[in-house]
């Protein structure tokens, strides 16, 4: 056997004849660009965005839309516009190479390269840079002030380290580790006046918050070891007068700094426990600018505080919109750790109890979240009355009128959580809570739903998955009604193909006056009066008539509801053509929606200028790299970016919608990708990639990128393959046969074309797709090669296992959701056998490569091992790739590049007759791990 060295062929462009476009190779990924982070200024004068490669340094662009002027700043990120559009600020990242070298040198913490801050004057385009920045902030509704916190100076490596103490005593004690939650010394906070350039420095700051109106600065000072004049505590600084008020003194942990809407009040949480205290009890501090210092409004001894509880540092702290109430979280005081316990003398175990709400793995997976769990409480600032709103038994609270309302909605699945492990969801009960009296009233019990309170707090609405109807509850009258459905329209998923109650299509929300609830069917939007339950189709059935799904686009992120008189923007997807676009709908008129644009593109969600009509959005399709556009009404759009000009030098491809009829008479769609230089007189190998339904993504861009798991479509198309992605619908209890029904028939339909080489067809899938690959190769020999990522092959051994990423038991997946069996293993063992490829492995004739990673938290690693060891014993050609420490989908870029090469080599060998690589022919023994990757091609 002779080796054919890959040398540069893996990463360098092969020679091509003059004028011929070159195929994509594995070296192009890093340079491929995307647009991200786009924002538009308040009146639409400026737009900002990043152009970033897959690996390397991004560039920040800021564009004057009125003058069509573009300004570029290397490595810019995380930018903001001032409210008056006079300034922009952004962080400047260290270079990719600088960070890479620091990691190679194993630098950590303060010794790693730090961000800088760029402050840009949008009138003069003068740029000021500030090194070693931690964070920055503009006031939300003011413009001449910018606050920013700098990082510590790097460690001085020129100083000699102190010698370690001699071990001349009986015991040697290392330095005591820092206590969790210990106070950290702050750094310098700068408050810059952008108009005159003056700066004020506040030393030793850890936390800060600017009021919305830019009048006040609230900050926490820890003190500085070398400056004895600084008093640790919490301060508020009046920006206009230049005076500070110390709100509370002393070292401690202070968080959740918050102003009310008009900066006439503020609050924060804090504790002043000794640094080494094992339990730190937090209090709620409040200041109204009428006294000399902040006072404690709530703590462990507050009347009404739940027993052994206090204020939580992890709760969200905020004022109601009118400033009359203060909301915060409370939590049980944690039990102190017993420091007398000797770690190696006590047992370490998990105790699983059948009465637990959640399985132990789920408890452990959510341990950090559980330790931060808190329950909403409220102080009425007029009466200083404390009200505990939420509780362990009522953990989800929604307020009306932005906290001003009389009522709140509470909902919880408490007491119903055990069945989550096999149902995949839980039933919830809902309560109305009177924030004046504290009275809680149950309004609905045990429904599979999520409840929603109306903006003014008059109604609670929900979609019940069990009976597929919408309901409304009147808070005033106490009556619950079912919304009338005279046309028998389905508000649950019409295409539901899992053995579970269909999910609802959802809601656009309610109108400002609480008089209309806007709900979706598959295509249209309906308006219901939540008081009477009478409704009408406000899109006039236009969506259903034309098979176009219409959905409300929220352009103002601060809006809580929809005006009944406004004209709203609707996104649109045409299910026949897969075109995307937008319509307008005047809420005050009964007319059809008005088309603005429908095109062979995909669009991102538009962003609107806060005080203008200008929209920015991304647009692209398979043939056109997504770019950023600006428009007012879509009749005229201006292109702001031109990403990936190099794409024109490569043999790209086309995406076409295809249709076929399955053996049972079902109609199905799919996408066929062809090379740009497609010649109908040639025969092409084809790879079939599938999951469930992918055809709605006909106009999605597919950038060439190292793959986390799925097929790298643009790479294979560019290199002379056809790629087919069929839609699949499923029959309960028979997911494997359903895959056969749709995938195989779609392939057979395409094989009728003379340009498809029916003897050179491969299949590839990941996760659920990987399962379907494993099933197909046990029932047909029509595929020349198969690649199966993270497959389940034994539904018996997988059924009772744990999804380690979430800690959930896997039963729900087989009984109710994706695996679609619809029964337990003891009710229908025949279905588990039918749908477990492991029992049919002797039938396999197709060479198969498997990826199953040893840290997979979704599909058990041993499923891949079961498949590999079975096929290996049967003497079938099979390979197993295990990426160490990787989860269900590859995260580390070096691993993504690795699998991209192996996938190419595997399919090239079986579908194009290329030499096999060493990892396939000889393997890579453990002694060669990390030395030889086995990429070299072997020629017999």
GROMACS .gro file of N, CA and C in nm, residues 3 30 59 77 81 103 195 197 384 387 450 467 551 554 559 575 597 604 611 672 697 741 761 783 785 794 803 937:
model
   84
    3UNK      N    1   0.125   0.547   0.024
    3UNK     CA    2   0.059   0.666   0.077
    3UNK      C    3   0.057   0.776  -0.028
   30UNK      N    4  -1.221   3.038   0.763
   30UNK     CA    5  -1.192   3.145   0.858
   30UNK      C    6  -1.226   3.283   0.802
   59UNK      N    7  -1.456   4.386   1.213
   59UNK     CA    8  -1.449   4.531   1.195
   59UNK      C    9  -1.586   4.592   1.225
   77UNK      N   10  -1.659   4.638   1.876
   77UNK     CA   11  -1.768   4.551   1.918
   77UNK      C   12  -1.853   4.624   2.022
   81UNK      N   13  -2.530   5.403   2.053
   81UNK     CA   14  -2.544   5.543   2.014
   81UNK      C   15  -2.598   5.623   2.132
  103UNK      N   16  -0.298   3.294   2.512
  103UNK     CA   17  -0.347   3.163   2.553
  103UNK      C   18  -0.238   3.058   2.540
  195UNK      N   19  -1.950   6.684   2.598
  195UNK     CA   20  -1.956   6.815   2.535
  195UNK      C   21  -1.828   6.894   2.559
  197UNK      N   22  -1.550   6.758   2.740
  197UNK     CA   23  -1.434   6.670   2.755
  197UNK      C   24  -1.386   6.651   2.897
  384UNK      N   25  -4.522   5.193   5.312
  384UNK     CA   26  -4.412   5.107   5.357
  384UNK      C   27  -4.459   4.965   5.389
  387UNK      N   28  -4.530   4.315   5.095
  387UNK     CA   29  -4.617   4.208   5.048
  387UNK      C   30  -4.533   4.103   4.978
  450UNK      N   31  -4.941   2.826   2.895
  450UNK     CA   32  -4.875   2.939   2.959
  450UNK      C   33  -4.976   3.053   2.964
  467UNK      N   34  -5.755   2.076   2.504
  467UNK     CA   35  -5.878   2.085   2.426
  467UNK      C   36  -5.867   2.178   2.306
  551UNK      N   37  -4.733   3.699   1.048
  551UNK     CA   38  -4.704   3.714   1.190
  551UNK      C   39  -4.664   3.858   1.222
  554UNK      N   40  -4.278   4.296   1.603
  554UNK     CA   41  -4.268   4.399   1.707
  554UNK      C   42  -4.146   4.486   1.679
  559UNK      N   43  -4.250   4.842   2.374
  559UNK     CA   44  -4.397   4.838   2.371
  559UNK      C   45  -4.449   4.710   2.437
  575UNK      N   46  -4.594   2.923   0.177
  575UNK     CA   47  -4.563   2.781   0.191
  575UNK      C   48  -4.553   2.710   0.056
  597UNK      N   49  -4.338   4.354   0.025
  597UNK     CA   50  -4.237   4.282  -0.053
  597UNK      C   51  -4.253   4.133  -0.030
  604UNK      N   52  -3.398   3.898   0.802
  604UNK     CA   53  -3.392   3.902   0.947
  604UNK      C   54  -3.506   3.989   0.999
  611UNK      N   55  -3.736   5.701   1.686
  611UNK     CA   56  -3.810   5.824   1.656
  611UNK      C   57  -3.817   5.850   1.505
  672UNK      N   58  -3.316   2.074  -0.354
  672UNK     CA   59  -3.206   2.015  -0.427
  672UNK      C   60  -3.103   2.123  -0.455
  697UNK      N   61  -3.654   2.659   0.455
  697UNK     CA   62  -3.526   2.729   0.447
  697UNK      C   63  -3.467   2.734   0.308
  741UNK      N   64  -4.049   0.609   0.410
  741UNK     CA   65  -4.156   0.655   0.322
  741UNK      C   66  -4.117   0.783   0.249
  761UNK      N   67  -2.492   0.734  -0.400
  761UNK     CA   68  -2.574   0.821  -0.313
  761UNK      C   69  -2.537   0.793  -0.168
  783UNK      N   70  -2.798   0.292  -0.051
  783UNK     CA   71  -2.701   0.399  -0.024
  783UNK      C   72  -2.559   0.343  -0.022
  785UNK      N   73  -2.291   0.501   0.101
  785UNK     CA   74  -2.216   0.542   0.220
  785UNK      C   75  -2.310   0.615   0.313
  794UNK      N   76  -3.070   0.190   2.007
  794UNK     CA   77  -3.137   0.095   2.095
  794UNK      C   78  -3.235   0.173   2.183
  803UNK      N   79  -3.072   1.261   2.995
  803UNK     CA   80  -3.011   1.364   2.910
  803UNK      C   81  -2.928   1.450   3.004
  937UNK      N   82  -0.378   1.002   0.250
  937UNK     CA   83  -0.454   0.912   0.163
  937UNK      C   84  -0.370   0.790   0.129
   0.00000   0.00000   0.00000
